[in-house]
PDB file of C-alpha atoms in Angstrom:
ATOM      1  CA  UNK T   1     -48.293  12.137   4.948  1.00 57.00           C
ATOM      2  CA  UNK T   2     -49.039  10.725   8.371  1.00 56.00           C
ATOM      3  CA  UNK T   3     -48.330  13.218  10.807  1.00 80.00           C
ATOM      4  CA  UNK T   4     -47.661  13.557  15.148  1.00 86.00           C
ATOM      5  CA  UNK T   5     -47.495  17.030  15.598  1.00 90.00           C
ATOM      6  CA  UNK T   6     -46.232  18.304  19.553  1.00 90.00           C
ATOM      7  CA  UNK T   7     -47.657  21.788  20.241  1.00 86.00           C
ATOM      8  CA  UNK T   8     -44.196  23.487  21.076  1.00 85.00           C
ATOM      9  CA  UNK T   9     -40.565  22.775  20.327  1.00 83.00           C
ATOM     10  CA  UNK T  10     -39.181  24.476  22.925  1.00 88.00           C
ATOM     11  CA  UNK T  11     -40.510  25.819  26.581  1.00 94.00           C
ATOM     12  CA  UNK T  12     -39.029  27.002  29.333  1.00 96.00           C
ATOM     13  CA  UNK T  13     -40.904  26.824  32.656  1.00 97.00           C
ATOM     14  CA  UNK T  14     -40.445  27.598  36.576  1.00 97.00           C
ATOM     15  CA  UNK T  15     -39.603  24.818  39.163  1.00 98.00           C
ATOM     16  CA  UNK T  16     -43.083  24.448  40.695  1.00 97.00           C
ATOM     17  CA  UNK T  17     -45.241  25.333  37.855  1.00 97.00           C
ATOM     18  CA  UNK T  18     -47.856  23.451  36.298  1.00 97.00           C
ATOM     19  CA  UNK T  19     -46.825  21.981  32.774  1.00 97.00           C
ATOM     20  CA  UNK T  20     -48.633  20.717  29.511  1.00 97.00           C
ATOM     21  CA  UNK T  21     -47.445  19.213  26.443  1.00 97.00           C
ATOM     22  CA  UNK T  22     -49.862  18.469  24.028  1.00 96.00           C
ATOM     23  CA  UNK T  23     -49.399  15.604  21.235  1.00 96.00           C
ATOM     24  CA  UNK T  24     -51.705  15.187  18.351  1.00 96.00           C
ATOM     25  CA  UNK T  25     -51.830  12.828  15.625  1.00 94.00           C
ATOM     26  CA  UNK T  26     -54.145  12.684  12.492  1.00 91.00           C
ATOM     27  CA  UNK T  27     -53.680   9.084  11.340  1.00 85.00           C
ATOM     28  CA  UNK T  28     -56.684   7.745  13.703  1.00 88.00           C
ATOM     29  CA  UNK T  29     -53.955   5.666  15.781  1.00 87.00           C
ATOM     30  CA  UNK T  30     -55.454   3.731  18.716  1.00 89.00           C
ATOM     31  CA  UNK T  31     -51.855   3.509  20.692  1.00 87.00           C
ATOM     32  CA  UNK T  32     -50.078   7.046  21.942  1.00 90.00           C
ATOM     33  CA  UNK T  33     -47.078   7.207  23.563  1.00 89.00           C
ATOM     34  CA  UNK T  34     -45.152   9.790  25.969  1.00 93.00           C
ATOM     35  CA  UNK T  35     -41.151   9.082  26.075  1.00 90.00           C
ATOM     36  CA  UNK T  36     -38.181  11.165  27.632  1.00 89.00           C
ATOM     37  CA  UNK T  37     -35.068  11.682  26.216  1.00 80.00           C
ATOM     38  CA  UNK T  38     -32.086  12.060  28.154  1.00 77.00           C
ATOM     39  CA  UNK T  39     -28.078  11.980  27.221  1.00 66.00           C
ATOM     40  CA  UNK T  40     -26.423   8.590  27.644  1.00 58.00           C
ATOM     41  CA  UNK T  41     -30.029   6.628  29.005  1.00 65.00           C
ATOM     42  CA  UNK T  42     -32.175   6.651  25.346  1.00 63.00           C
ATOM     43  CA  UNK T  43     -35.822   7.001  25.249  1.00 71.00           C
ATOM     44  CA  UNK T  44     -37.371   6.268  28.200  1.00 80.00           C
ATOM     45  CA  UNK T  45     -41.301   5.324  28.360  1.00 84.00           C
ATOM     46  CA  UNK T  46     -43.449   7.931  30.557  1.00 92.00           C
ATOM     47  CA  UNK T  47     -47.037   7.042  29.963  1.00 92.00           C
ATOM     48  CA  UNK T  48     -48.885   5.110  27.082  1.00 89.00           C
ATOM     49  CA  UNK T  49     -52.356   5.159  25.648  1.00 91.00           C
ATOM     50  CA  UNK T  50     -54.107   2.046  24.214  1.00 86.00           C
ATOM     51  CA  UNK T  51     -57.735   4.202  23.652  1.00 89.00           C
ATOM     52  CA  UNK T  52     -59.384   7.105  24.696  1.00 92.00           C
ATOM     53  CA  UNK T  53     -59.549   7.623  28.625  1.00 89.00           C
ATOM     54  CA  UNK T  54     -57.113   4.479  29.106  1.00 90.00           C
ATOM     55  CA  UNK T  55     -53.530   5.177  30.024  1.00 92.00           C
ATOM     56  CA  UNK T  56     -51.121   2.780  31.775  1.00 89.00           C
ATOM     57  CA  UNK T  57     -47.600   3.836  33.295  1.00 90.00           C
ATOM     58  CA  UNK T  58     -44.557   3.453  31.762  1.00 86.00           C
ATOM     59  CA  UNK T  59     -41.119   2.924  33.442  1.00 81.00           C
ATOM     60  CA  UNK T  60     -40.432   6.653  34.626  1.00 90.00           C
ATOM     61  CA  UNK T  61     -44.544   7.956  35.329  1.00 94.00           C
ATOM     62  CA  UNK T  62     -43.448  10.097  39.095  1.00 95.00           C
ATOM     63  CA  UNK T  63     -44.061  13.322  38.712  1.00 96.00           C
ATOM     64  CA  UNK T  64     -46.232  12.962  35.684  1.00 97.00           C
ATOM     65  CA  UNK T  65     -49.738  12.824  34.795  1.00 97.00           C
ATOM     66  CA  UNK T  66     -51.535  11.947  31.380  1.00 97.00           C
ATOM     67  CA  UNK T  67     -55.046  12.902  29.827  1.00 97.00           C
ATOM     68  CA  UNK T  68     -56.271  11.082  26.735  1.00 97.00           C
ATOM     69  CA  UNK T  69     -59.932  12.753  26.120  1.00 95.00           C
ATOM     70  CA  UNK T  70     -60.195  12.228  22.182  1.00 96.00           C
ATOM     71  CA  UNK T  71     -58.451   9.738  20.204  1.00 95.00           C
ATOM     72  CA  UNK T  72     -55.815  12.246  18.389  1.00 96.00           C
ATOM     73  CA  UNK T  73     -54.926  14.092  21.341  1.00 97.00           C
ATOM     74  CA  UNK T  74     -52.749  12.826  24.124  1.00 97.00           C
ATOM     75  CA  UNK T  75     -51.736  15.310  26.836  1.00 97.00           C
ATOM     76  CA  UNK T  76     -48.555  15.209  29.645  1.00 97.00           C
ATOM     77  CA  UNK T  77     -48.862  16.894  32.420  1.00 97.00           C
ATOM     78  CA  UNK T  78     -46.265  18.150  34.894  1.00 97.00           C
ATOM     79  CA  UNK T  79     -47.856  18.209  37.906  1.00 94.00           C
ATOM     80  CA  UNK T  80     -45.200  20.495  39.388  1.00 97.00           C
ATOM     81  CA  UNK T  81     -42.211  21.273  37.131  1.00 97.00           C
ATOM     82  CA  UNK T  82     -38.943  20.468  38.623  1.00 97.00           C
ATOM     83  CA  UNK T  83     -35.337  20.741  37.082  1.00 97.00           C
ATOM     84  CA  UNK T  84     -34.462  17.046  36.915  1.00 96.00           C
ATOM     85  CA  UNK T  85     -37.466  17.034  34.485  1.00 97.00           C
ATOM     86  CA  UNK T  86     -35.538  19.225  32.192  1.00 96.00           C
ATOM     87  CA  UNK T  87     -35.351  17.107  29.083  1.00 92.00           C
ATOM     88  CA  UNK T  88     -36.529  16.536  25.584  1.00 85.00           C
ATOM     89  CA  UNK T  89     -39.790  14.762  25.354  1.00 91.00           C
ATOM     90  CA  UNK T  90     -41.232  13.077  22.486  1.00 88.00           C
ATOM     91  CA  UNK T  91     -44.442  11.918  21.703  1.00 91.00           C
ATOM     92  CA  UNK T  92     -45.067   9.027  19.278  1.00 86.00           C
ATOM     93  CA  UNK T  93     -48.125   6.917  17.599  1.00 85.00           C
ATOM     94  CA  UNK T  94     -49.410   3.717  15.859  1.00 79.00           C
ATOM     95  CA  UNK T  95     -51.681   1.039  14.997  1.00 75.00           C
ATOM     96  CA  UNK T  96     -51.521  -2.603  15.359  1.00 68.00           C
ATOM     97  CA  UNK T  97     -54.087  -2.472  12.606  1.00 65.00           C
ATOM     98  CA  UNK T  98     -51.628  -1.603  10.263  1.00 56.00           C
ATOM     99  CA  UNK T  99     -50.070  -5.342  10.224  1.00 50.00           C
ATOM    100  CA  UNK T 100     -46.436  -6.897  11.569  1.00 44.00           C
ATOM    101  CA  UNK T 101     -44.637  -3.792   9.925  1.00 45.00           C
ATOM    102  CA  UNK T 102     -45.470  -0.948  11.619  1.00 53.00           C
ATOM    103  CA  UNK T 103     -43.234   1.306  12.956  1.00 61.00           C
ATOM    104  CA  UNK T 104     -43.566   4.319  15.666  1.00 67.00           C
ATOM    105  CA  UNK T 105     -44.271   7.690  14.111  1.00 74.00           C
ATOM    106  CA  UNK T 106     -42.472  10.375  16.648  1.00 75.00           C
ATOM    107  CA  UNK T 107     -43.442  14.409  16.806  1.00 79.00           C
ATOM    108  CA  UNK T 108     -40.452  16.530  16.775  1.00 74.00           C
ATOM    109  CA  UNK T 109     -39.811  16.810  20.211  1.00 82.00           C
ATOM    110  CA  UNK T 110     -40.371  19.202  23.058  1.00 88.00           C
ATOM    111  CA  UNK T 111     -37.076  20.869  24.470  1.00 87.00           C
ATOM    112  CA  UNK T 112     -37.971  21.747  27.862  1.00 94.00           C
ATOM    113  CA  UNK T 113     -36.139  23.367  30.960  1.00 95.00           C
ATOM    114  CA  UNK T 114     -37.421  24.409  33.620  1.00 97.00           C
ATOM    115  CA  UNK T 115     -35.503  26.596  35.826  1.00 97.00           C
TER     116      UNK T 115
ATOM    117  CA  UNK B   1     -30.486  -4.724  32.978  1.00 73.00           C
ATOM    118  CA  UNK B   2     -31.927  -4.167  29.521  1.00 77.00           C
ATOM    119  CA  UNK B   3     -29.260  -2.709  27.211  1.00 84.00           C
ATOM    120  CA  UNK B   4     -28.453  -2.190  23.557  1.00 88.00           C
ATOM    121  CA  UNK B   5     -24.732  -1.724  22.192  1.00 91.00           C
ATOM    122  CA  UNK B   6     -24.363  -0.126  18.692  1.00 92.00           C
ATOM    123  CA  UNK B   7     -20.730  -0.218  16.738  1.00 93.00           C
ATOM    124  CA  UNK B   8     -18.816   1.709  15.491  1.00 92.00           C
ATOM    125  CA  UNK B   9     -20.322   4.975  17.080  1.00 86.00           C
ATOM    126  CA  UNK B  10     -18.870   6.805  14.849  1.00 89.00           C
ATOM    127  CA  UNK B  11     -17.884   5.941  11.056  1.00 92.00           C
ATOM    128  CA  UNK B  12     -17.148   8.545   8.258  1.00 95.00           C
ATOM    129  CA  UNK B  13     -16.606   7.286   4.582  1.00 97.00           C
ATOM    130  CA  UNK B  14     -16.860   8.344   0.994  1.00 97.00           C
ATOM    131  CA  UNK B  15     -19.711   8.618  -1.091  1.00 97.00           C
ATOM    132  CA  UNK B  16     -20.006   5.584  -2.706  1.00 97.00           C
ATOM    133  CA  UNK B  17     -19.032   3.071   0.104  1.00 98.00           C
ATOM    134  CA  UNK B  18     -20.875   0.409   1.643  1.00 98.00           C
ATOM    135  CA  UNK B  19     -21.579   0.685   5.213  1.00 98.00           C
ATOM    136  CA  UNK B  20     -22.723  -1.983   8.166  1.00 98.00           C
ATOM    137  CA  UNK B  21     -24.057  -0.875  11.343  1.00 98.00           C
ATOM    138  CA  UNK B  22     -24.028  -3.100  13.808  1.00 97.00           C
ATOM    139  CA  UNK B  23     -26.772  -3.658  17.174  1.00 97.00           C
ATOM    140  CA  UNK B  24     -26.475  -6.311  19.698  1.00 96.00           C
ATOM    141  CA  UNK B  25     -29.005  -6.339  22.592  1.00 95.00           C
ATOM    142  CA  UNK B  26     -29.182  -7.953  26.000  1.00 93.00           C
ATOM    143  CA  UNK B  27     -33.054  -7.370  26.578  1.00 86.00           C
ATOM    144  CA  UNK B  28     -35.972  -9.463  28.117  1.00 85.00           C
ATOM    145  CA  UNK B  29     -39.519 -10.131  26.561  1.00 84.00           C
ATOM    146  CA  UNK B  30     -37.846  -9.185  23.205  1.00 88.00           C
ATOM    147  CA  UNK B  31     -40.450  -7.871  20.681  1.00 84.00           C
ATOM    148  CA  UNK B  32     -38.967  -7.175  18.086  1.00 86.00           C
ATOM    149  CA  UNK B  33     -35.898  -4.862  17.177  1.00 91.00           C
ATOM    150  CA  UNK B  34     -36.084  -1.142  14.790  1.00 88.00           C
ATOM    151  CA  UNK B  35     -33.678   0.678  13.554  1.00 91.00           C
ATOM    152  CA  UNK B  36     -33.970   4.429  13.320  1.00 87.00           C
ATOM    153  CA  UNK B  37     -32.420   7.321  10.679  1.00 88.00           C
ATOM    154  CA  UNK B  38     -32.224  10.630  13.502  1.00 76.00           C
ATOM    155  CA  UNK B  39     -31.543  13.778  11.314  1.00 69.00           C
ATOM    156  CA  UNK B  40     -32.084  17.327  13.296  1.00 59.00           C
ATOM    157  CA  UNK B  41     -35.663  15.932  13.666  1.00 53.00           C
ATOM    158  CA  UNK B  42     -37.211  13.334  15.637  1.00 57.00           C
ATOM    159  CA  UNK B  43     -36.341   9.474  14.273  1.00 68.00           C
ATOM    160  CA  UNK B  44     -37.649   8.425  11.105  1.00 75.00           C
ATOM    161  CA  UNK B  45     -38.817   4.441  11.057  1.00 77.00           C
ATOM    162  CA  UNK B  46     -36.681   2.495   8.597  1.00 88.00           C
ATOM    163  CA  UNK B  47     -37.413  -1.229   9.566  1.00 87.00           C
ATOM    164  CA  UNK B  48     -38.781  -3.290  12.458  1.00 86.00           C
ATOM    165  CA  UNK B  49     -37.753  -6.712  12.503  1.00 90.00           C
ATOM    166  CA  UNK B  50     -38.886  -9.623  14.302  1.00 88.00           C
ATOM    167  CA  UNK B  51     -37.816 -12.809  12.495  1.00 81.00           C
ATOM    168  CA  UNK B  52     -34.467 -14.028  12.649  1.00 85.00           C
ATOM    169  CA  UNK B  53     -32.954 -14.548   9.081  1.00 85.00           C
ATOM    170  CA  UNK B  54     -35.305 -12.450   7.068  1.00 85.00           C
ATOM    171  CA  UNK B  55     -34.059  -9.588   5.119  1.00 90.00           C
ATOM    172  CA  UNK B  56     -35.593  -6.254   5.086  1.00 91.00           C
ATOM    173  CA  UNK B  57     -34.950  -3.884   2.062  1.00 93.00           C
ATOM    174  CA  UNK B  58     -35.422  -0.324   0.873  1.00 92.00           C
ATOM    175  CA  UNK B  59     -33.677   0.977  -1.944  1.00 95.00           C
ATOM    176  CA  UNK B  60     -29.933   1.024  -0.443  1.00 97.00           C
ATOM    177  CA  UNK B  61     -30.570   0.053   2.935  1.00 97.00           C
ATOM    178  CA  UNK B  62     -31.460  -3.165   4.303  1.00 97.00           C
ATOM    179  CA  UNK B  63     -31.210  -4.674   7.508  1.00 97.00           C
ATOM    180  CA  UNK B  64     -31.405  -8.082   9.393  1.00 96.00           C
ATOM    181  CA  UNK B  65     -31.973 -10.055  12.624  1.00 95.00           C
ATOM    182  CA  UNK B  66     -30.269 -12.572  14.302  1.00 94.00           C
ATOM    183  CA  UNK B  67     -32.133 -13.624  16.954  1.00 89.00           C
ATOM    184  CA  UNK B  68     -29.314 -16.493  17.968  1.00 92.00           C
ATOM    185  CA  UNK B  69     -26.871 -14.133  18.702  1.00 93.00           C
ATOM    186  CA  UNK B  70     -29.169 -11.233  19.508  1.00 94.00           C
ATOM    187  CA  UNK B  71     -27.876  -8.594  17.123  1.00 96.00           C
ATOM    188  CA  UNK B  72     -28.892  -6.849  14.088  1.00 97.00           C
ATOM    189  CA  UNK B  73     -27.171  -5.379  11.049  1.00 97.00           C
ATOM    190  CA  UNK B  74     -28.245  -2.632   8.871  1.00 98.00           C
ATOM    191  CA  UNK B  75     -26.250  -2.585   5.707  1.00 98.00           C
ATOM    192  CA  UNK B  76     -25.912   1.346   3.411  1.00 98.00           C
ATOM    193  CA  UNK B  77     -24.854   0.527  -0.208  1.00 98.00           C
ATOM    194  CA  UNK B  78     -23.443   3.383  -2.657  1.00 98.00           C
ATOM    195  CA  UNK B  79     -23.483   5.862   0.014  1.00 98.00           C
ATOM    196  CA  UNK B  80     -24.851   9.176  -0.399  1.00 97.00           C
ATOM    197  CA  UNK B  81     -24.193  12.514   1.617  1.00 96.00           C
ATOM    198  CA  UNK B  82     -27.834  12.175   2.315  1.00 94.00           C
ATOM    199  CA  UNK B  83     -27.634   9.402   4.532  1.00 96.00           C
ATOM    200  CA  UNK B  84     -25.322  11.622   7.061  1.00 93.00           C
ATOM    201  CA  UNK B  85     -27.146  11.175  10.243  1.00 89.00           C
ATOM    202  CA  UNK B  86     -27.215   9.144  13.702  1.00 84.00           C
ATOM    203  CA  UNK B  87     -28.501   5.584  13.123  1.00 91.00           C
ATOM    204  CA  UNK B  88     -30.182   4.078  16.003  1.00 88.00           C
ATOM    205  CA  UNK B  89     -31.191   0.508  16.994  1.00 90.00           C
ATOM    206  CA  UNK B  90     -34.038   0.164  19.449  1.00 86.00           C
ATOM    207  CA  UNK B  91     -35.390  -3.047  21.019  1.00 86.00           C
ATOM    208  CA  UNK B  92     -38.636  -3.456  22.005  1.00 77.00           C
ATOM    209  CA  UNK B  93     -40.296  -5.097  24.268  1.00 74.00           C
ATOM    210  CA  UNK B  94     -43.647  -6.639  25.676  1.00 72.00           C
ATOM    211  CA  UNK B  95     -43.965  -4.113  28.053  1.00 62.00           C
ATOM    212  CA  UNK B  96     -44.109  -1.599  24.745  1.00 58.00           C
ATOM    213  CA  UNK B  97     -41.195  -0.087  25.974  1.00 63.00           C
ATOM    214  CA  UNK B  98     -38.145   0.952  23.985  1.00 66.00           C
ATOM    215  CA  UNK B  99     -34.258   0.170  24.528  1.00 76.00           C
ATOM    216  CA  UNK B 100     -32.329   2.532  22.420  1.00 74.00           C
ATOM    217  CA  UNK B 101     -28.767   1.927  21.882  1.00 80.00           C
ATOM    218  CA  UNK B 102     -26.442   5.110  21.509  1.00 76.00           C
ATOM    219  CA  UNK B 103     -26.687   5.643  17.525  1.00 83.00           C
ATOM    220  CA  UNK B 104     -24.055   5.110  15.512  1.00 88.00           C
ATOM    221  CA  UNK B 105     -22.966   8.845  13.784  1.00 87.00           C
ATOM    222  CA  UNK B 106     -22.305   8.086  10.273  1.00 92.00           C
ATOM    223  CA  UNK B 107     -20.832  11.033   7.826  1.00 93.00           C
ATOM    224  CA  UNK B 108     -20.676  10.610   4.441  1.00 96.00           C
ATOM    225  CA  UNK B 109     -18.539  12.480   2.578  1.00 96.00           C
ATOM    226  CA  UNK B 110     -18.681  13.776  -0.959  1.00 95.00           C
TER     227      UNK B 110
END
């Protein structure tokens, strides 16, 4: 069973302090995707992955950082934790090698607030 | 701006019933269009759909696209309590980003 496992479900982190959430996938997926989700505004994209060491921004990136160093592992980084980033975050993965029908697989989430 | 409307948001029926969800979407460089089963988890995939007309199936659910009138359907026959959960439509686009509508909350009762 394909799987995107994110490191923590739930943290809780100072304003100021330096954040990671960790993502990692076993299905050998080239693509790797960072998204925030937020009452009322849907998932929005942070950072995406098309390989190892490539990222590009997505449409909310301020105030966040990405490292993709292997293939299965794709970081977020909080530069410097602040409250409006208090939100769930989920990671997701997949392959254009997989043909027209493939769909995102999403980790469970990370609940964080930072205080 | 991009947006995706869902309807109803919130439907509760009998087990047994039939059920359509509806999506409409107002999005540019449309990809293609996915509709999502949310449980206490993160979404689980059900269909992505880029071809107007064509029918997607699994087992009681299916789903189409009409890219005329930019909306989507997902139909739920012979309802279980099992398919409780928030439904939600995303569009996406060419700039791989995702447009989720609100989710439509569908209860099924026994």
């Amino acid at each position: 069973d394909v799987k995107v496992t994110q490191s923590s479900r739930y943290l809780v982190k100072r304003t100021g302090e330096k954040v990671f959430l960790e993502c990692v996938q076993d299905m050998d997926h080239e693509n790797m995707f960072w998204y925030r989700q937020d009452p009322g505004l849907g998932l929005r994209l942070i950072y995406f992955s098309y390989d190892v060491k490539m990222k590009e921004k997505g449409d909310i990136p301020e105030g966040y950082s990405v490292s993709r160093e292997k293939k299965e592992r794709f970081s977020l980084i909080l530069e410097s934790a602040s409250t409006n980033q208090t939100s769930m975050y989920l990671c997701a993965s997949t392959t254009p090698a997989a043909g027209p029908d493939y769909g995102y697989t999403f980790g469970s989430g990370t609940r964080l607030t930072v205080v | 701006e991009d947006k995706v409307v869902q309807s109803p948001l919130s439907l509760v029926v009998h087990e047994g019933d039939t059920v359509t969800l509806n999506c409409s979407y107002e999005v540019t460089n449309f990809r293609s269009l996915l509709w999502y089963k949310q449980e206490k988890k993160a979404p689980t995939f059900l269909f992505m759909l880029t071809s107007s007309g064509i029918e997607k199936k699994s087992g009681r659910l299916s789903s189409i696209l009409d890219k005329k009138e930019l909306s989507s359907i997902l139909n739920i026959t012979a309802t279980q309590t099992g398919d409780s959960a928030i439904y939600l439509c995303a569009v996406f686009d060419y700039g791989q980003n995702f447009v989720f509508g609100p989710g439509t909350r569908l209860s099924v009762l026994p």
